[in-house]
PDB file of C-alpha atoms in Angstrom:
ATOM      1  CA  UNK W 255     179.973  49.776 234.609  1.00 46.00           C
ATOM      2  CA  UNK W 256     183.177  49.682 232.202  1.00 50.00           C
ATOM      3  CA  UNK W 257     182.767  45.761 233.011  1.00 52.00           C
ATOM      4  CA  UNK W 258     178.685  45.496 232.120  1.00 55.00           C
ATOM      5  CA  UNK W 259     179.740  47.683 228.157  1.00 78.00           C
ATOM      6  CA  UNK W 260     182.332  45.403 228.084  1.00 85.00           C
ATOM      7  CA  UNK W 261     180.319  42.320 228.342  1.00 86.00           C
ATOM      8  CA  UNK W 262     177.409  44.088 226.357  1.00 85.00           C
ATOM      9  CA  UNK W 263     179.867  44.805 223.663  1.00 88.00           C
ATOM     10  CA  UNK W 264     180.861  41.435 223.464  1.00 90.00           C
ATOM     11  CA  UNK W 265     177.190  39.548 223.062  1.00 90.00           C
ATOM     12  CA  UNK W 266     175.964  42.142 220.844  1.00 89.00           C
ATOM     13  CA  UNK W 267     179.029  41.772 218.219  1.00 90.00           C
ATOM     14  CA  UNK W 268     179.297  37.858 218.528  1.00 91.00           C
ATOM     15  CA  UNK W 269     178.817  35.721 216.166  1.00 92.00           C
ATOM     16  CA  UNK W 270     176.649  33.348 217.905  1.00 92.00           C
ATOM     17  CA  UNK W 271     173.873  36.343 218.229  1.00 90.00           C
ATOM     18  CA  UNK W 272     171.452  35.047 215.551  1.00 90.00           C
ATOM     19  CA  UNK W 273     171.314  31.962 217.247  1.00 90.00           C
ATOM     20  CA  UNK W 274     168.482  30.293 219.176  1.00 90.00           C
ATOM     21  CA  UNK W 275     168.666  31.681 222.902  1.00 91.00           C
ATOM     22  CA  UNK W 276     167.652  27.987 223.573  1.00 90.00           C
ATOM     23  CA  UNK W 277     170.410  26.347 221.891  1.00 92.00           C
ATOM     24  CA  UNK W 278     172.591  28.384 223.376  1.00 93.00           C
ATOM     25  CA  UNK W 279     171.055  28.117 226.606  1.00 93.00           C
ATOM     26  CA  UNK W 280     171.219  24.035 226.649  1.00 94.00           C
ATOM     27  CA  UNK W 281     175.386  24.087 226.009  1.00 94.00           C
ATOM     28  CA  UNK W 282     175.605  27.045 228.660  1.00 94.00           C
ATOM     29  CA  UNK W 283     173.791  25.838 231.383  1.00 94.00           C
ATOM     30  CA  UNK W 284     174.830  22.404 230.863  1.00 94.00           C
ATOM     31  CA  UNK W 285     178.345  23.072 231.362  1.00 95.00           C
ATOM     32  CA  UNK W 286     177.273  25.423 234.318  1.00 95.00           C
ATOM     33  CA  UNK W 287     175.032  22.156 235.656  1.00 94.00           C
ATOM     34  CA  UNK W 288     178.154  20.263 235.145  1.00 93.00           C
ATOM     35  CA  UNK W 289     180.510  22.631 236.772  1.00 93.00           C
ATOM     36  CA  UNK W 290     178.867  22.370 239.869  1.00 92.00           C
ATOM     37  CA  UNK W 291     177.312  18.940 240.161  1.00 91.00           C
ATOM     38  CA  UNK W 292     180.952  16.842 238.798  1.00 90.00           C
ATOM     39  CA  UNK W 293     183.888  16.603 240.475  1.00 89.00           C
ATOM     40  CA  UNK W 294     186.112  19.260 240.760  1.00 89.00           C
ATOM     41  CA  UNK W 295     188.975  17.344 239.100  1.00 86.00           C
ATOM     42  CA  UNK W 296     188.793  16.220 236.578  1.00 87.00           C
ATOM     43  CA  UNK W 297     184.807  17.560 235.672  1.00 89.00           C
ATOM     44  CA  UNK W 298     185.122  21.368 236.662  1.00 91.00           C
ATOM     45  CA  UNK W 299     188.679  21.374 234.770  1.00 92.00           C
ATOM     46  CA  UNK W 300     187.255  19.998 231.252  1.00 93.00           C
ATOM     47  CA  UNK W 301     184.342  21.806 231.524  1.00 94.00           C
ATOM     48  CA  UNK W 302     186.749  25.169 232.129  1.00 94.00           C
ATOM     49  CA  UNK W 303     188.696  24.589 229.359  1.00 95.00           C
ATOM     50  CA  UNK W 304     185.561  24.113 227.312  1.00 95.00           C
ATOM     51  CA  UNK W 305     184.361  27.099 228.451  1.00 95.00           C
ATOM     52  CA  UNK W 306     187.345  29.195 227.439  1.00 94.00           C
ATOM     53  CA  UNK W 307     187.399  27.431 223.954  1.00 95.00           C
ATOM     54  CA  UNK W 308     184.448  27.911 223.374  1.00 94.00           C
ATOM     55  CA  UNK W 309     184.573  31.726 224.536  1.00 94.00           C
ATOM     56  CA  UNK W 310     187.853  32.221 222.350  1.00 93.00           C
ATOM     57  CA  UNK W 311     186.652  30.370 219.466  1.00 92.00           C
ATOM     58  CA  UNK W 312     183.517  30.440 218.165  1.00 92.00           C
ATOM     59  CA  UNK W 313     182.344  33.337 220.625  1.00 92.00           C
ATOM     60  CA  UNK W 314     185.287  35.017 219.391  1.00 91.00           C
ATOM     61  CA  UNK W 315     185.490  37.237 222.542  1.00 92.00           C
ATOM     62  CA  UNK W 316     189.581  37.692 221.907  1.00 89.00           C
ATOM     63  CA  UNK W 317     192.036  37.473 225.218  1.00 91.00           C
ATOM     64  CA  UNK W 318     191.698  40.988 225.829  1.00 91.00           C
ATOM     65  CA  UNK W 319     188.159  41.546 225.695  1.00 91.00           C
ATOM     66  CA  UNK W 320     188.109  38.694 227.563  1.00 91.00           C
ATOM     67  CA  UNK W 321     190.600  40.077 230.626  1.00 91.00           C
ATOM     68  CA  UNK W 322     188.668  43.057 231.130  1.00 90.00           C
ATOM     69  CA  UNK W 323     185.860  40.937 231.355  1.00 91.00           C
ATOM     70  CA  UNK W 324     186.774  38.567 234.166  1.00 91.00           C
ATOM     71  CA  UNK W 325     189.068  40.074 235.974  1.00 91.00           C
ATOM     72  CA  UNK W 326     186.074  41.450 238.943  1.00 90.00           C
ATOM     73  CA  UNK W 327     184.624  37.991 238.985  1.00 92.00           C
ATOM     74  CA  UNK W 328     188.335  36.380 239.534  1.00 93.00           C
ATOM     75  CA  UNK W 329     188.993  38.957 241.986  1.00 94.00           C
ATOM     76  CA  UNK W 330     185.507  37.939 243.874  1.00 93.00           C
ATOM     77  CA  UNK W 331     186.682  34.147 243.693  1.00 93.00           C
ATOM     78  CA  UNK W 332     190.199  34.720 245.040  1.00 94.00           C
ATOM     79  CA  UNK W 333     189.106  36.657 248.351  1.00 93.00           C
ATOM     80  CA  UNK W 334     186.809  33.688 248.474  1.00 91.00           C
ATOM     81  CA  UNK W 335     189.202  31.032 248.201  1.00 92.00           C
ATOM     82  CA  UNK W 336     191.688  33.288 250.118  1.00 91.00           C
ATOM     83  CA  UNK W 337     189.022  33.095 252.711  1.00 90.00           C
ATOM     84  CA  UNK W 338     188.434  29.150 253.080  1.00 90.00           C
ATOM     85  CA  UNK W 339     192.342  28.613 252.734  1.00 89.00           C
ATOM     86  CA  UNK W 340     193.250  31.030 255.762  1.00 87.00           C
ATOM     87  CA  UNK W 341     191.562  30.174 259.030  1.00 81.00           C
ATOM     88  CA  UNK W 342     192.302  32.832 261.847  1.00 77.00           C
ATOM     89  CA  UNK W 343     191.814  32.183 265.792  1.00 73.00           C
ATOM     90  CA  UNK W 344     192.665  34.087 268.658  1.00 75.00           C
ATOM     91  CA  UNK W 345     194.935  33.075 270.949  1.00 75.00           C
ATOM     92  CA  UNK W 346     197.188  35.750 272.553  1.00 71.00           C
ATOM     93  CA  UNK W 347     197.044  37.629 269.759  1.00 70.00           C
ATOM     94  CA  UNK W 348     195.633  37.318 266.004  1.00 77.00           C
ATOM     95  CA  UNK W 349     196.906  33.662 264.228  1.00 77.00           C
ATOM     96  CA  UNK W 350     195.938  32.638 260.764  1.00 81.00           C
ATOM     97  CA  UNK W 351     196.478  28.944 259.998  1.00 81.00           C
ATOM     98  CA  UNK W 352     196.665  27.182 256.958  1.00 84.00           C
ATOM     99  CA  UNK W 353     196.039  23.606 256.958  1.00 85.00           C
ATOM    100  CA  UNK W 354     195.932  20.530 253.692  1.00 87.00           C
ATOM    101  CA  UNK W 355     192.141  20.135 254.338  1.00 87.00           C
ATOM    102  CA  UNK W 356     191.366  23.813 253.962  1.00 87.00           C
ATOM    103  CA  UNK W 357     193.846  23.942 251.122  1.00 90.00           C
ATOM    104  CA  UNK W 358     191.936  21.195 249.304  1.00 90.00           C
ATOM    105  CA  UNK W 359     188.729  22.667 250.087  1.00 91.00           C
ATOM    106  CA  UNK W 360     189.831  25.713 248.501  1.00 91.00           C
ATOM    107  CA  UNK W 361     191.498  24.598 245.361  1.00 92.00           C
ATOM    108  CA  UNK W 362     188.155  22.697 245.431  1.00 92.00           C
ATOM    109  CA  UNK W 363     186.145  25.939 245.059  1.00 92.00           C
ATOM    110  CA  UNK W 364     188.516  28.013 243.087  1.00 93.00           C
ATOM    111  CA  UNK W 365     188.190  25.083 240.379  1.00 94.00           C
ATOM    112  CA  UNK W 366     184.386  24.827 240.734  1.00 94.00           C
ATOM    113  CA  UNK W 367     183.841  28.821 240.591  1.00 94.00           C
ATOM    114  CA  UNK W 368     186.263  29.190 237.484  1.00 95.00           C
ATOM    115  CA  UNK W 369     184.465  27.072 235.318  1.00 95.00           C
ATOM    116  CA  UNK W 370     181.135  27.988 236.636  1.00 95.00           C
ATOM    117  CA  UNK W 371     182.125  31.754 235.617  1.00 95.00           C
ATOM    118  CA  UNK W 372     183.599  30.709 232.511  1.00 95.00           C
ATOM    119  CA  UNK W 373     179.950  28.762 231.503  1.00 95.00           C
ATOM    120  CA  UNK W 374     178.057  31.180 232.702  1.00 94.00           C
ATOM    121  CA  UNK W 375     180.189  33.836 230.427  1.00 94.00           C
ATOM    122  CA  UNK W 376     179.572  31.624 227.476  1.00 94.00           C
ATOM    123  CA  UNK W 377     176.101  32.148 227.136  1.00 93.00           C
ATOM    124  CA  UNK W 378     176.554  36.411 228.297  1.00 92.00           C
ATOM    125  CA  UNK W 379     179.185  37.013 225.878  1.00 93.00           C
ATOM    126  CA  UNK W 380     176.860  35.351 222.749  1.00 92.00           C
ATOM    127  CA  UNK W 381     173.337  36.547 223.692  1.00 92.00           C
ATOM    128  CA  UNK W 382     172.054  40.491 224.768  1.00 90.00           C
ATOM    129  CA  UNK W 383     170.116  41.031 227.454  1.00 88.00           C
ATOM    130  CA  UNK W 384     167.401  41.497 224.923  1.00 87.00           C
ATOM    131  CA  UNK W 385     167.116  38.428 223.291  1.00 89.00           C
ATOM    132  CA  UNK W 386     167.461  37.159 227.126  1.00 90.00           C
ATOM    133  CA  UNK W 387     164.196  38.409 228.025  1.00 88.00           C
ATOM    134  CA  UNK W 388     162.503  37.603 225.057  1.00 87.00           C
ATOM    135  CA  UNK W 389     164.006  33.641 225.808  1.00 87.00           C
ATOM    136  CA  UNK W 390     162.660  34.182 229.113  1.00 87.00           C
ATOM    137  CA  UNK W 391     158.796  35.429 228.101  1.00 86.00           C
ATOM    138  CA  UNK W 392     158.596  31.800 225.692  1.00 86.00           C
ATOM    139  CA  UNK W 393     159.922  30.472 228.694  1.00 86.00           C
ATOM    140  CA  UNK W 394     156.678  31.510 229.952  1.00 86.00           C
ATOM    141  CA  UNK W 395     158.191  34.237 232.654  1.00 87.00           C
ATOM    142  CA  UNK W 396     155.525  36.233 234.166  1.00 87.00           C
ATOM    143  CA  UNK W 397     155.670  39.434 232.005  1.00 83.00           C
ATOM    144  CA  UNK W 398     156.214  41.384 235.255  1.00 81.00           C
ATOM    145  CA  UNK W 399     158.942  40.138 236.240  1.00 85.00           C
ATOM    146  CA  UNK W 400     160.812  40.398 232.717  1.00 85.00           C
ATOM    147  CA  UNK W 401     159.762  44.327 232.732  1.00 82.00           C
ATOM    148  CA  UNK W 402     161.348  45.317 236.028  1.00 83.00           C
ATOM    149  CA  UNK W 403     164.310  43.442 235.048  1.00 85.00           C
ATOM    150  CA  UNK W 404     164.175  45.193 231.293  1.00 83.00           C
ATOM    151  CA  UNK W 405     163.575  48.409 233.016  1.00 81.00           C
ATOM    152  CA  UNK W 406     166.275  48.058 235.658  1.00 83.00           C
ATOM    153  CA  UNK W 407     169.090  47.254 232.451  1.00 84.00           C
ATOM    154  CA  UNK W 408     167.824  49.807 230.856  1.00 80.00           C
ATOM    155  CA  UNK W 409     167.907  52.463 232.958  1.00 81.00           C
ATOM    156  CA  UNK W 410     171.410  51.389 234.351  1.00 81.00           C
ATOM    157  CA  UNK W 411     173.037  52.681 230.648  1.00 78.00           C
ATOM    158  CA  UNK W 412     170.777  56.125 231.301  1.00 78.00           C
ATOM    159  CA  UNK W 413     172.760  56.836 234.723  1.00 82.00           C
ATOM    160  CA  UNK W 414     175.920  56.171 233.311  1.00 81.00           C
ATOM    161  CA  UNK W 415     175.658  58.486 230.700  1.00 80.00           C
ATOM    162  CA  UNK W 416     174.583  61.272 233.296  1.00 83.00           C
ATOM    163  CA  UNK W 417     177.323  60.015 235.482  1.00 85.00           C
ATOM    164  CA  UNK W 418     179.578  60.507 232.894  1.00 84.00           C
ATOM    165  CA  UNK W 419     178.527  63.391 231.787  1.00 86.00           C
ATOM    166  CA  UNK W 420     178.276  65.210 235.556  1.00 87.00           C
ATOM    167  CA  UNK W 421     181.898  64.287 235.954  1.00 88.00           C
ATOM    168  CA  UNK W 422     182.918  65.569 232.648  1.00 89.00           C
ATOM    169  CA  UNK W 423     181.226  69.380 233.150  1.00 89.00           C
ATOM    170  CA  UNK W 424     182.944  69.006 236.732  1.00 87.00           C
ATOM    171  CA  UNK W 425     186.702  68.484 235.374  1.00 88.00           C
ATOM    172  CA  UNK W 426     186.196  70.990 232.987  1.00 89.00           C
ATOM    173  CA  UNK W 427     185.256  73.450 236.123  1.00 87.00           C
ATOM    174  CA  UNK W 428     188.801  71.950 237.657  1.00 85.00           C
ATOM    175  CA  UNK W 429     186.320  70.346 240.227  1.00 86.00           C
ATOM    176  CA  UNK W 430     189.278  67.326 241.527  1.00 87.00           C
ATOM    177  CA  UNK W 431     191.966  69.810 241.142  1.00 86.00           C
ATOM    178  CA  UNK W 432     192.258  69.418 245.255  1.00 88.00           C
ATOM    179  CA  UNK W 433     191.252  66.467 247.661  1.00 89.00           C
ATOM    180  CA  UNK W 434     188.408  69.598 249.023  1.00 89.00           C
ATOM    181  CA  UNK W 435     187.089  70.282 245.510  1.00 87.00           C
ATOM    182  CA  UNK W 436     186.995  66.481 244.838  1.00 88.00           C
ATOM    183  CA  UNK W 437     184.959  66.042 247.760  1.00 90.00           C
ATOM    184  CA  UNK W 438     182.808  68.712 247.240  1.00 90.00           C
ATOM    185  CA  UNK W 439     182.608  67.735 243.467  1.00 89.00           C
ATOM    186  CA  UNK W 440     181.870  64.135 244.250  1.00 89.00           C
ATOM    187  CA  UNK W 441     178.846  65.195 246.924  1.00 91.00           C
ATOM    188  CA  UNK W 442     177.596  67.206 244.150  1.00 90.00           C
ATOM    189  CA  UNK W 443     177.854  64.872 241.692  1.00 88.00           C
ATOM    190  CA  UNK W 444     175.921  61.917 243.601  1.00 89.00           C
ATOM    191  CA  UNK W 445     173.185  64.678 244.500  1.00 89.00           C
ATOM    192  CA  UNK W 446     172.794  65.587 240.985  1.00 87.00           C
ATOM    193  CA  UNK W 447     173.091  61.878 239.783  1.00 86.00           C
ATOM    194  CA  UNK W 448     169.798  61.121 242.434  1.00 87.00           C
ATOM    195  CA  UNK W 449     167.927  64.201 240.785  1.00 86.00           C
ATOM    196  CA  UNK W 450     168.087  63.359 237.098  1.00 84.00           C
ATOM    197  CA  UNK W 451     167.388  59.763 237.977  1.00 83.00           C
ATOM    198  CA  UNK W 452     164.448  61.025 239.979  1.00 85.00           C
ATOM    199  CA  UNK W 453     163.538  62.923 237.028  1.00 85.00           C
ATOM    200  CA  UNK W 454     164.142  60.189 234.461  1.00 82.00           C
ATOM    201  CA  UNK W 455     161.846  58.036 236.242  1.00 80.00           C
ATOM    202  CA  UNK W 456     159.256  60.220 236.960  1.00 84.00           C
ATOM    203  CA  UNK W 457     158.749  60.746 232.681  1.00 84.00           C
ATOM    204  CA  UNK W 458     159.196  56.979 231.922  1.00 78.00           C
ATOM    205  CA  UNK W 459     156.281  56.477 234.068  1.00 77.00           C
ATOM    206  CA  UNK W 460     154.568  59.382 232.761  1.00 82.00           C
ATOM    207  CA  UNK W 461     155.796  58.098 228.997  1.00 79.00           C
ATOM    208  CA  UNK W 462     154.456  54.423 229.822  1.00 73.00           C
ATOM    209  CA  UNK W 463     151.061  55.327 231.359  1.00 75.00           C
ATOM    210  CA  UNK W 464     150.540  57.295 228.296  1.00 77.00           C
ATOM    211  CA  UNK W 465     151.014  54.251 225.917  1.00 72.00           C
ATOM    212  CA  UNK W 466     148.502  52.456 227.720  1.00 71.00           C
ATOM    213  CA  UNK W 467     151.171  50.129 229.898  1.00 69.00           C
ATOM    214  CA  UNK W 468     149.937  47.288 231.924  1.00 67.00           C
ATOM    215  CA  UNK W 469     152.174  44.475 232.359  1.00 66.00           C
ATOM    216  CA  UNK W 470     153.921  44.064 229.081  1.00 67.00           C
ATOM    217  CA  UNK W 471     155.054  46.589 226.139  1.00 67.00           C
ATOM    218  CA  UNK W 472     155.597  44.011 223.278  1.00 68.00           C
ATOM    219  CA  UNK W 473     157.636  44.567 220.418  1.00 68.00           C
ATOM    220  CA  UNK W 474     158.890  42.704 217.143  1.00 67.00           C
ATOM    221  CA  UNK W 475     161.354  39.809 218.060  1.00 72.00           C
ATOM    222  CA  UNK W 476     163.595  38.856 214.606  1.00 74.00           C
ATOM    223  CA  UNK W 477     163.579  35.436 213.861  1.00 76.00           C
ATOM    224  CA  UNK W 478     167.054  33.249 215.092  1.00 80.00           C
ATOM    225  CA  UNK W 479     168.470  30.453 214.016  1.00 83.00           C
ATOM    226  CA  UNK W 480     167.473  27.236 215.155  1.00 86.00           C
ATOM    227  CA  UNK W 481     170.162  24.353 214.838  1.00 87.00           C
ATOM    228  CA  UNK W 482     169.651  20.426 215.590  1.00 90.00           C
ATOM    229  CA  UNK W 483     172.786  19.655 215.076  1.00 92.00           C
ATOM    230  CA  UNK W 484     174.091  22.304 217.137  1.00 92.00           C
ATOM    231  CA  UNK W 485     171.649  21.158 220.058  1.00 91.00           C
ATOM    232  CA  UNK W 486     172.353  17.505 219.392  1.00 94.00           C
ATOM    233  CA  UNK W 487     176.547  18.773 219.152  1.00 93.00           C
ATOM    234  CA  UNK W 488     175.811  20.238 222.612  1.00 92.00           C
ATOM    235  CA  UNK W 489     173.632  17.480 224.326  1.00 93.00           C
ATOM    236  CA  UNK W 490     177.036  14.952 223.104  1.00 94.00           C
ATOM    237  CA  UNK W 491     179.661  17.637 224.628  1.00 93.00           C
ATOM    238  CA  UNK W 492     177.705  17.016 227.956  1.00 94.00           C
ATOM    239  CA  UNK W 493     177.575  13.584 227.723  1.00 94.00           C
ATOM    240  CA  UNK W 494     180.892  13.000 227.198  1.00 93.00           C
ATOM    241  CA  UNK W 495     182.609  15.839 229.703  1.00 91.00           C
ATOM    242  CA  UNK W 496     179.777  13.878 232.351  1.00 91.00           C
ATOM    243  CA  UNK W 497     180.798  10.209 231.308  1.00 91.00           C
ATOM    244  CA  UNK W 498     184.418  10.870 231.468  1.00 89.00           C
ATOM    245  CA  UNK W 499     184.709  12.689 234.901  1.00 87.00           C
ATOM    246  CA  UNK W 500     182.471   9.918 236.002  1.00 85.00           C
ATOM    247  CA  UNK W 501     185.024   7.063 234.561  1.00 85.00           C
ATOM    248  CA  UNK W 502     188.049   8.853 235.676  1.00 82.00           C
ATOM    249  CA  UNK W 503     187.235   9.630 239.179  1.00 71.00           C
ATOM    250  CA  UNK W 504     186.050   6.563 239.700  1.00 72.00           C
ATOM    251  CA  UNK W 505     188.989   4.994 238.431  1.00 67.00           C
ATOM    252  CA  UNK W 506     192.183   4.004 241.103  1.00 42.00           C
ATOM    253  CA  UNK W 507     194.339   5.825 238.793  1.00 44.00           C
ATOM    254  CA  UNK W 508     192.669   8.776 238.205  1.00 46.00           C
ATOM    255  CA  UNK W 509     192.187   9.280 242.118  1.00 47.00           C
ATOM    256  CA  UNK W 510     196.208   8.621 242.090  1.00 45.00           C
ATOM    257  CA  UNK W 511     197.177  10.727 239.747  1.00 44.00           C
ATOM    258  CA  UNK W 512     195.043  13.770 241.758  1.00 44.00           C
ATOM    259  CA  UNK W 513     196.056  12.492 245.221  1.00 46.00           C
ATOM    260  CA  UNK W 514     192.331  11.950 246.265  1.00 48.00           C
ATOM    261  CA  UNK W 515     191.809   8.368 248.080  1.00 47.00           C
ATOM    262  CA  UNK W 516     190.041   5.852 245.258  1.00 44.00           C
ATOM    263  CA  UNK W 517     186.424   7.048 244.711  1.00 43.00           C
ATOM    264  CA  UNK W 518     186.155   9.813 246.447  1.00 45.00           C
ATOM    265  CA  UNK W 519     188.180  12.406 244.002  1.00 43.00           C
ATOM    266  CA  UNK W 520     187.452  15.882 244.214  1.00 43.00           C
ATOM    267  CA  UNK W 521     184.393  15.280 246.950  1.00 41.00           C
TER     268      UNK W 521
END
């Protein structure tokens, strides 16, 4: 969960916050489109570094903020590379094998995931879950949907703040001074965790039946910035990281310069 108030921390102090969850929406998922429809090289490189620009730049996540932010994705992406690159067989005994297709297959999807992270990160570092779901409802969402995942965020923050404070009252008893009492203290811990969330539920239902719930408990929405010319900026970006992957891996000395056989870079 240190990852998710990292990441929270992040959208809700950006600077991009007051705007337009669908201008930010078009560059995000653009470059995420892009990621995974171009070639890896050069397409999923530019739109990377476009990515982290972006993030560093006008996001203005920082490089640290930014570590503790990515470092569980990476770690997902290099047991799955790790994964494609390695074959293992059976013969006599356990053999892993690398060979140059799996090797380009991998640095294939390493390049692919990366920037797909990194775009997808764009638009979760500059936008709160929040102003997400409120996107999504003018989206035209069904309201149900939008609650249970509302609900589900919400209540995440509410069990790590019992979590936290379970494990606190238990230190403070000397409750992981031995591998037993850590045990002991962990059971305990998980058991009371599953009560209080139990508990928690049980009035937020209560709570919500009592306001008259249905579907949908609406509330104000401020008013955010809408930009042409940031939408028209973004719609350009896309056409020119699209037009020049196109042109360069369909040029004999892009496909060179790679080591990919003339038209057929990166697929």
């Amino acid at each position: 969960m240190a990852h998710g108030l990292t990441l929270d921390h992040a959208a809700w102090s950006s600077p991009w916050r007051p705007r337009s969850v669908r201008d930010k929406a078009v560059l995000c998922l653009g470059l995420l489109l892009a990621a995974v429809c171009l070639p890896p090289f050069p397409g999923g490189v530019a739109v990377a570094l476009v990515s982290l620009a972006v993030l560093l730049g006008p996001v203005r996540v920082g490089p640290a903020r930014l570590g503790r932010i990515l470092w569980a994705p990476l770690l997902s992406i290099l047991i799955g590379v790790a994964t494609v690159a390695v074959s293992v067989s059976w013969e006599a005994g356990p053999r892993f094998q690398v060979t140059p297709a799996s090797l380009a297959m991998a640095e294939a999807l390493a390049v692919r995931a990366l920037a797909a992270t990194l775009a997808t990160f764009t638009l979760a570092c500059s936008t709160p879950m929040v102003d997400l779901f409120a996107g999504l409802r003018k989206a035209h969402v069904p309201d149900p949907l939008i609650e249970i995942a509302s609900l589900v965020y919400r209540f995440s923050f509410g069990l790590l703040d019992s979590a936290g404070a379970i494990r606190q009252a238990q230190v403070a008893r000397l409750g992981y001074a031995t591998r037993t009492a850590a045990l002991r203290s962990a059971s305990m811990g998980v058991a009371g965790l599953f009560l209080r969330s139990w508990e928690r539920a049980r009035r937020l239902e209560a709570g919500l039946a009592g306001r008259g719930y249905e579907d949908a408990l609406r509330t104000l929405e401020p008013t955010r910035r809408r930009s042409t010319r940031f939408l028209i900026g973004s719609l350009m970006l896309l056409a020119v990281l699209v037009g020049g992957s196109l042109a360069w891996g369909s040029s004999a000395w892009g496909s060179a310069a790679w080591g990919f056989p003339a038209g057929g870079a990166g697929r």
